[in-house]
Every structure is written in C-alpha cells, then in structure tokens.
C-alpha cells in the first residue's frame, strides 16, 4: 500500500483526515480538479499550487490518445511531463469512453471502441488500463469498471456490477507498482441497495488501499444519489479513503462529506467558468448578465483569490466568452472556491463546528429556506 490515511477529527459520520500519498500529503475532504489532457484548461501548475490544489485528475483514455502513455513514461511520468509536483489520480478510461463515444461496446474482455484518430476498433481491457496507468505514474489509479447510467433498470445493472467485481481481480493481477501507486476499486450497482451491498463487500474483501463510489451523478434524483452514498460509506472500512466519482456541485460535496465521503472530482467548476458562471456562497453569479456591465465589486467580496482581489465584475463581464482570459480568470476563482470549501469542511470537522458550517452554507445558498 502506497498511502497512509489518518483520521484527525470526526463529526458523526463526517471525517477530517490526512491522506499521505507518494507525491503529496493531502487534507480531506478534498476536491480534485479534472485535467483531462494533463492540464487544467487555462491554469498553470503554479497557479494550481497557489490556490491550494492538492491532487488533480487525469484521464487514461485521453492521455493514451495524445501524447500516449509510452511517451509519458519515456519522458519520466506525468508528474514530470506536466511539471506538477503534488498528487495525481488517473481514471481508468472505461467511463470516459462510454460517456464520450456512443459506439463503445462492452464485453467480458473489455471495452471496444472506435479510435477517434483513425476509426479502427480498439480494445481497452482491465490489464491494458492498468498497464497504461502504471506508465503514467499517478499516485492513485482506478480499476476499469463497467459503468451504466443509474437511470436505466433491469439485468444490465446486475451484469455490470458482477463484471466490475471480476475485472477488479484482473486489475489487481496486472498492477505492477503497488508500492508507489494505489489501486482503488469502484463500487457499482446502480440504485439497487442489494447490488451495491454485494459490490461493497466484494471490494472490501480485496483489501484495496481505497474505494470509490461510481455510477452516480448520471441523472438520478438527489434522494437516490445520497441514499446510495450513505449506504456505501456505511459499508466501507473506516480507515480507508472514500471517493465519490464525478461529484460535483458544492451542495453535493457538503452532503456527501456529512455522509462520510472524503474525495470528489468534477469538471463542473471549470466547465461552468467557460460559460461565464462564477461559484459564490449564494450559488451562481452569471457574469454575462447586463447588470454586471457596470458592477465594480469583485465576483465574491468574501473570496481572497487573486481574481477577486484584482478584477471587477464589470471587467470580467467584458471578457467572458470574448477572450480566453475571461474563462481562465473565472476558472481560477471557481477552483479557489472549491479549495476553500474543501478547507472549510476539513477545519470545521476538526474544530467541532461542522453543523454550524453546514447551517451557514445552506443559509447562504437557500436564504428563503427552500
Ligand atoms: N467518473 C464518474 N463516474 C464514474 C464511474 O462510475 N466510473 C469511473 N471509472 N469513472 C467515473
Ligand atoms: Zn475569488
């Protein structure tokens, strides 16, 4: 095992922990920005350090297409290649193919898809996914899982969950660097508590260094989503990190942390920035709106990020959607907001004032109590 997970404080099911990875010691709960191609769009690695980013996510599938994991390996691994000294996590690739390419076909052997480069059929097996991720060299690597949308029903959900369990053994057998890279298993099973329970127990038996809860944030209602997270965290070991994949919105991160989850990733803060929307304690601030044209305030007067210190809403209104600098500055602020949220969760749990923090957060987001 190449990590240490020390719980420093709790409030009911919520935990504040220190997660020591080969390249960085992180504090949880934590949010991981998504850097699909070895970059968080528009931000330098120095800026990511400045805002307190501890770990970023890369995608096996995208990195394998360009520049290729062999080249990354030859050039000394992804940390060196992208000049990022802190922690990295790579997702296994299956989810990206299924969500991006409608032509992907899943069989027991792996995921078959048409190469977007030359249209030739390509096969990503659990062994190949782990081999690529060993070459990329992230601190945490993810098992190849069979992902289905939570909104579908029927035997496909069960098939995908059992296949995910069979694939984890192929991933474990293929993993060549367990001393420097941590392989996380992914709980599947849709919205079915019986299937989720079988998957949780199957993965826990494999004694992996950490566990992810997958297959969520795919269009199911919040109630079902939170119920699955609550059930999975209750069944996973206390002394290992728990990662809810593809989540999410600030509210979801607060709720999932209360339910005992530790790690999150989502494209939302940077994607919404590119559409001109800033995350603020009250919810969303749309900088494209005409009212912003003459507004001399910063995006968020309570934010101490570089953008809020230096630029007005009026200036950002002028930039958004017209100049790349607009989305870069908004991404910088939005990720700063997510990093502050992670820190606030950590310290409020640690200092025994988590309920007050959650109440304040909810009051700001829902002032009318709805
Ligand atoms: N990203 C968001 N959800 C998932 C999931 O269920 N599996 C994987 N591998 N990645 C994800
Ligand atoms: Zn800011």
Coordinates of C-alpha atoms and ligand atoms in Angstrom, one line a residue:
X1 CA 0.0 0.0 0.0
X2 CA 1.4 3.4 -1.0
X3 CA -0.8 5.6 1.2
X4 CA -1.5 6.5 4.8
X5 CA -4.9 7.6 5.9
X6 CA -5.2 9.2 9.3
X7 CA -8.5 10.5 10.6
X8 CA -7.8 13.6 12.6
X9 CA -11.3 14.5 13.6
X10 CA -14.9 13.4 13.2
X11 CA -18.4 14.8 13.5
X12 CA -20.9 11.9 13.4
X13 CA -20.1 10.3 10.1
X14 CA -18.1 13.2 8.6
X15 CA -14.3 12.8 8.8
X16 CA -11.3 15.2 8.5
X17 CA -8.2 13.2 7.6
X18 CA -4.6 13.4 6.4
X19 CA -4.1 11.4 3.3
X20 CA -0.3 10.8 2.7
X21 CA 0.4 9.9 -1.0
X22 CA 3.7 9.3 -2.6
X23 CA 3.9 12.9 -4.1
X24 CA 1.9 14.9 -1.5
X25 CA 0.2 14.9 1.9
X26 CA -3.4 16.0 1.4
X27 CA -6.1 17.1 3.8
X28 CA -9.6 15.7 3.3
X29 CA -12.4 16.3 2.4
X30 CA -10.8 17.3 -0.8
X31 CA -11.8 18.3 -4.3
X32 CA -9.8 17.3 -7.4
X33 CA -10.0 19.5 -10.5
X34 CA -10.2 17.5 -13.7
X35 CA -7.2 17.9 -16.0
X36 CA -8.2 15.6 -18.8
X37 CA -5.2 16.1 -21.1
X38 CA -2.6 16.7 -18.5
X39 CA -3.7 20.3 -18.0
X40 CA -6.5 22.1 -16.1
X41 CA -7.7 24.2 -19.0
X42 CA -6.3 27.8 -18.8
X43 CA -4.3 27.4 -15.5
X44 CA -0.6 26.9 -14.9
X45 CA 0.6 24.4 -12.3
X46 CA 2.0 27.3 -10.3
X47 CA -1.5 28.8 -10.1
X48 CA -3.0 25.5 -9.1
X49 CA -0.5 25.4 -6.2
X50 CA -1.3 29.0 -5.3
X51 CA -4.9 28.2 -4.8
X52 CA -4.2 25.2 -2.6
X53 CA -4.9 22.4 -5.1
X54 CA -3.5 19.1 -3.6
X55 CA -4.3 16.5 -6.3
X56 CA -5.5 16.6 -9.8
X57 CA -7.2 14.1 -12.1
X58 CA -6.1 12.9 -15.5
X59 CA -7.8 10.6 -17.9
X60 CA -6.2 7.4 -19.1
X61 CA -8.2 7.4 -22.3
X62 CA -7.3 11.0 -23.3
X63 CA -3.7 10.7 -22.3
X64 CA -3.3 7.4 -24.2
X65 CA -4.7 9.0 -27.4
X66 CA -2.4 12.0 -27.0
X67 CA 0.6 12.0 -26.3
X68 CA 0.4 8.3 -25.4
X69 CA 1.5 6.6 -22.2
X70 CA 4.7 5.2 -23.6
X71 CA 6.0 8.6 -24.4
X72 CA 4.9 9.9 -21.0
X73 CA 6.8 7.0 -19.4
X74 CA 9.9 7.7 -21.5
X75 CA 9.8 11.3 -20.5
X76 CA 9.7 10.4 -16.8
X77 CA 6.0 10.1 -16.0
X78 CA 3.1 12.5 -16.0
X79 CA 4.3 14.5 -12.9
X80 CA 7.5 15.5 -14.6
X81 CA 5.8 15.8 -18.1
X82 CA 3.3 18.4 -16.9
X83 CA 5.5 19.9 -14.1
X84 CA 3.1 19.0 -11.3
X85 CA 4.9 18.1 -8.1
X86 CA 1.8 17.3 -6.0
X87 CA -0.5 14.2 -6.2
X88 CA -2.2 12.9 -9.3
X89 CA -5.0 10.4 -9.9
X90 CA -5.9 8.8 -13.2
X91 CA -9.3 7.4 -14.1
X92 CA -9.3 4.1 -15.8
X93 CA -10.8 5.1 -19.2
X94 CA -14.0 3.0 -19.4
X95 CA -16.3 5.6 -18.1
X96 CA -14.9 8.3 -20.5
X97 CA -15.3 6.0 -23.5
X98 CA -18.8 5.1 -22.6
X99 CA -19.8 8.6 -21.9
X100 CA -18.0 10.2 -24.8
X101 CA -18.3 7.6 -27.5
X102 CA -21.7 6.1 -28.1
X103 CA -20.1 3.4 -30.2
X104 CA -18.3 1.8 -27.3
X105 CA -19.2 -1.9 -26.8
X106 CA -18.6 -3.7 -23.5
X107 CA -17.8 -7.4 -23.4
X108 CA -16.2 -9.6 -20.8
X109 CA -12.8 -9.0 -22.4
X110 CA -13.0 -5.2 -22.1
X111 CA -14.4 -2.0 -23.8
X112 CA -14.2 -1.9 -27.5
X113 CA -14.4 1.4 -29.2
X114 CA -13.6 3.1 -32.5
X115 CA -10.4 5.1 -32.3
X116 CA -11.2 8.8 -32.8
X117 CA -7.8 9.0 -34.6
X118 CA -8.2 6.5 -37.4
X119 CA -11.6 4.9 -36.8
X120 CA -10.0 1.5 -36.2
X121 CA -11.6 -0.7 -33.4
X122 CA -9.6 -0.6 -30.2
X123 CA -9.9 -2.8 -27.1
X124 CA -9.3 -1.5 -23.6
X125 CA -9.0 -4.4 -21.2
X126 CA -8.6 -4.2 -17.4
X127 CA -4.9 -5.3 -17.9
X128 CA -4.3 -2.6 -20.6
X129 CA -5.9 0.2 -18.5
X130 CA -3.7 -0.7 -15.5
X131 CA -0.6 -1.0 -17.8
X132 CA -1.3 2.5 -19.2
X133 CA -1.9 3.9 -15.7
X134 CA 1.4 2.3 -14.5
X135 CA 3.2 4.1 -17.3
X136 CA 1.5 7.5 -16.5
X137 CA 2.6 7.1 -12.8
X138 CA -0.3 8.8 -10.9
X139 CA -0.4 8.4 -7.1
X140 CA -3.9 6.8 -7.3
X141 CA -5.0 4.7 -10.2
X142 CA -8.6 3.5 -10.8
X143 CA -9.8 0.0 -11.7
X144 CA -11.5 -0.5 -15.0
X145 CA -15.2 -0.7 -14.2
X146 CA -18.4 -1.5 -16.2
X147 CA -20.4 1.7 -15.8
X148 CA -24.1 2.0 -16.6
X149 CA -26.3 5.0 -16.2
X150 CA -28.3 5.0 -12.9
X151 CA -31.4 5.9 -14.9
X152 CA -31.5 2.5 -16.7
X153 CA -33.1 -0.5 -15.0
X154 CA -33.1 -4.3 -15.4
X155 CA -30.5 -7.0 -15.7
X156 CA -27.8 -4.8 -17.2
X157 CA -27.2 -3.2 -13.8
X158 CA -26.5 -6.5 -12.2
X159 CA -24.3 -7.7 -15.1
X160 CA -22.2 -4.5 -14.9
X161 CA -21.8 -4.9 -11.1
X162 CA -20.6 -8.5 -11.3
X163 CA -18.3 -7.7 -14.2
X164 CA -16.8 -4.9 -12.2
X165 CA -16.0 -7.4 -9.5
X166 CA -14.5 -9.9 -11.9
X167 CA -12.4 -7.1 -13.5
X168 CA -11.0 -5.9 -10.2
X169 CA -9.2 -9.2 -9.9
X170 CA -7.7 -8.8 -13.4
X171 CA -6.7 -5.2 -12.4
X172 CA -5.0 -6.3 -9.2
X173 CA -3.1 -9.1 -11.1
X174 CA -2.0 -6.6 -13.7
X175 CA -0.8 -3.9 -11.3
X176 CA 3.0 -3.8 -11.3
X177 CA 3.6 -0.9 -8.9
X178 CA 1.6 -1.3 -5.7
X179 CA 4.5 0.1 -3.7
X180 CA 4.2 3.5 -5.4
X181 CA 0.7 3.6 -6.9
X182 CA -2.6 3.0 -5.1
X183 CA -5.2 1.0 -7.0
X184 CA -8.8 2.0 -5.9
X185 CA -11.8 -0.3 -6.6
X186 CA -15.1 1.2 -7.7
X187 CA -18.5 0.3 -6.3
X188 CA -21.2 -0.1 -8.9
X189 CA -24.7 -1.5 -8.7
X190 CA -26.9 1.4 -9.8
X191 CA -29.6 2.4 -7.3
X192 CA -30.2 -1.2 -6.1
X193 CA -29.1 -1.5 -2.4
X194 CA -28.7 -5.3 -2.7
X195 CA -26.3 -5.0 -5.7
X196 CA -24.4 -2.1 -4.0
X197 CA -24.0 -4.2 -0.9
X198 CA -22.6 -7.2 -2.8
X199 CA -20.2 -4.9 -4.6
X200 CA -19.1 -3.1 -1.4
X201 CA -18.4 -6.5 0.3
X202 CA -16.6 -7.9 -2.7
X203 CA -14.3 -4.9 -2.9
X204 CA -13.6 -4.7 0.8
X205 CA -12.6 -8.4 0.7
X206 CA -9.8 -7.5 -1.8
X207 CA -8.3 -5.2 0.9
X208 CA -7.6 -2.3 -1.5
X209 CA -5.9 1.0 -0.3
X210 CA -9.1 3.0 -1.1
X211 CA -12.5 2.8 -2.6
X212 CA -14.6 4.8 -5.0
X213 CA -18.4 5.1 -5.4
X214 CA -19.2 5.1 -9.1
X215 CA -22.1 5.3 -11.4
X216 CA -23.6 8.3 -9.8
X217 CA -24.4 11.9 -10.9
X218 CA -25.9 10.5 -14.1
X219 CA -29.3 12.0 -13.9
X220 CA -30.8 10.2 -10.9
X221 CA -32.7 12.3 -8.3
X222 CA -30.8 13.7 -5.3
X223 CA -32.5 11.5 -2.8
X224 CA -31.5 8.3 -4.6
X225 CA -28.0 9.6 -5.1
X226 CA -27.5 10.5 -1.4
X227 CA -29.1 7.2 -0.3
X228 CA -26.5 5.2 -2.3
X229 CA -23.6 7.3 -0.9
X230 CA -24.9 6.8 2.6
X231 CA -25.2 3.0 2.1
X232 CA -21.8 2.6 0.6
X233 CA -19.9 4.7 3.1
X234 CA -21.6 2.8 5.9
X235 CA -20.2 -0.5 4.4
X236 CA -16.7 0.7 3.5
X237 CA -13.9 0.4 6.0
X238 CA -13.4 3.4 8.4
X239 CA -9.6 3.6 7.9
X240 CA -9.5 3.9 4.1
X241 CA -10.3 6.9 1.8
X242 CA -13.7 7.0 0.1
X243 CA -14.0 8.8 -3.3
X244 CA -17.4 9.8 -4.9
X245 CA -16.7 9.9 -8.6
X246 CA -17.9 12.7 -10.8
X247 CA -19.3 14.8 -7.9
X248 CA -19.9 17.7 -8.1
X249 CA -21.8 20.6 -7.0
X250 CA -20.8 22.4 -3.8
X251 CA -24.1 21.2 -2.1
X252 CA -23.4 17.6 -3.1
X253 CA -19.9 17.8 -1.7
X254 CA -21.2 19.1 1.7
X255 CA -23.9 16.4 1.9
X256 CA -21.6 13.6 0.9
X257 CA -18.9 14.7 3.4
X258 CA -21.6 14.6 6.1
X259 CA -22.3 11.1 4.9
X260 CA -18.6 10.1 5.4
X261 CA -17.1 10.6 1.9
X262 CA -13.6 12.1 1.5
X263 CA -12.8 12.8 -2.1
X264 CA -14.5 14.3 -5.1
X265 CA -13.8 15.3 -8.7
X266 CA -15.9 17.1 -11.3
X267 CA -15.5 19.2 -14.4
X268 CA -18.3 21.5 -13.3
X269 CA -16.3 24.4 -11.7
X270 CA -14.1 24.8 -14.8
X271 CA -16.8 24.0 -17.4
X272 CA -19.3 26.4 -15.9
X273 CA -16.5 29.1 -15.8
X274 CA -16.1 28.7 -19.5
X275 CA -19.8 29.5 -19.9
X276 CA -19.3 32.7 -17.8
X277 CA -20.7 31.5 -14.5
X278 CA -18.9 32.0 -11.1
X279 CA -19.4 30.0 -8.0
X280 CA -20.3 32.2 -5.0
X281 CA -21.5 31.4 -1.5
X282 CA -25.1 32.4 -2.6
X283 CA -25.0 30.0 -5.5
X284 CA -24.1 31.2 -9.0
X285 CA -23.1 34.6 -10.4
X286 CA -23.7 34.9 -14.2
X287 CA -21.2 37.3 -15.4
X288 CA -22.8 37.6 -18.9
X289 CA -25.8 39.4 -17.4
X290 CA -26.2 43.0 -18.4
X291 CA -26.3 44.1 -14.7
X292 CA -22.6 43.1 -14.4
X293 CA -21.5 45.6 -17.1
X294 CA -21.2 48.4 -14.5
X295 CA -20.7 46.4 -11.3
X296 CA -17.5 47.5 -9.6
X297 CA -17.5 44.8 -7.0
X298 CA -15.3 41.6 -7.1
X299 CA -17.0 38.3 -8.0
X300 CA -17.2 37.5 -4.3
X301 CA -16.2 40.0 -1.7
X302 CA -15.6 37.2 0.8
X303 CA -13.1 35.4 -1.5
X304 CA -9.4 36.1 -1.1
X305 CA -8.4 34.7 -4.5
X306 CA -6.2 36.7 -6.9
X307 CA -9.2 37.4 -9.3
X308 CA -11.4 38.7 -6.5
X309 CA -8.5 40.9 -5.3
X310 CA -7.7 42.4 -8.7
X311 CA -10.7 42.4 -11.0
X312 CA -14.2 43.8 -11.0
X313 CA -17.4 42.1 -12.2
X314 CA -17.6 44.8 -14.9
X315 CA -14.2 43.9 -16.3
X316 CA -15.0 40.1 -16.2
X317 CA -18.3 40.8 -17.9
X318 CA -16.4 42.4 -20.7
X319 CA -14.1 39.4 -21.1
X320 CA -16.3 36.4 -20.7
X321 CA -17.0 34.4 -23.9
X322 CA -15.0 37.0 -25.9
X323 CA -11.5 36.4 -24.7
X324 CA -9.8 33.2 -23.3
X325 CA -8.7 35.3 -20.3
X326 CA -12.3 35.5 -19.2
X327 CA -12.7 31.7 -18.7
X328 CA -9.2 31.5 -17.3
X329 CA -9.9 34.1 -14.6
X330 CA -13.3 32.5 -13.8
X331 CA -11.8 29.0 -13.6
X332 CA -9.2 30.4 -11.2
X333 CA -11.9 31.8 -9.0
X334 CA -14.2 28.8 -9.2
X335 CA -11.4 26.4 -8.3
X336 CA -10.3 28.7 -5.5
X337 CA -14.0 28.5 -4.3
X338 CA -13.8 24.6 -4.3
X339 CA -10.5 24.6 -2.5
X340 CA -11.9 27.0 0.1
X341 CA -14.9 24.7 0.5
X342 CA -12.6 21.7 1.0
X343 CA -10.6 23.5 3.6
X344 CA -13.7 24.8 5.4
X345 CA -15.1 21.3 5.6
X346 CA -11.8 19.9 6.9
X347 CA -11.3 22.6 9.6
X348 CA -14.9 22.8 10.7
X349 CA -14.9 19.0 11.3
X350 CA -11.6 19.2 13.0
X351 CA -12.7 22.0 15.3
X352 CA -16.1 20.5 16.2
X353 CA -18.2 23.1 14.3
X354 CA -19.3 21.1 11.3
X355 CA -23.0 21.6 12.0
X356 CA -22.6 25.4 12.2
X357 CA -20.6 25.4 9.0
X358 CA -23.3 23.3 7.2
X359 CA -26.0 25.6 8.5
X360 CA -24.2 28.7 7.3
X361 CA -23.6 27.1 3.9
X362 CA -27.2 26.2 3.5
X363 CA -28.5 29.6 4.7
X364 CA -26.3 31.3 2.1
X365 CA -27.5 29.0 -0.7
X366 CA -31.1 28.8 0.2
X367 CA -31.9 32.2 2.0
X368 CA -35.7 31.6 1.8
X369 CA -35.3 28.2 3.4
X370 CA -36.5 26.3 0.3
Ligands
LIG1 N1 -16.4 9.1 -13.3 C1 -17.7 9.4 -12.8 N2 -18.3 8.3 -12.5 C2 -17.5 7.2 -12.8 C3 -17.6 5.8 -12.7 O1 -18.7 5.3 -12.3 N3 -16.5 5.1 -13.0 C4 -15.4 5.7 -13.5 N4 -14.4 4.9 -13.8 N5 -15.2 7.0 -13.6 C5 -16.3 7.8 -13.3
LIG2 ZN1 -12.3 34.7 -6.0

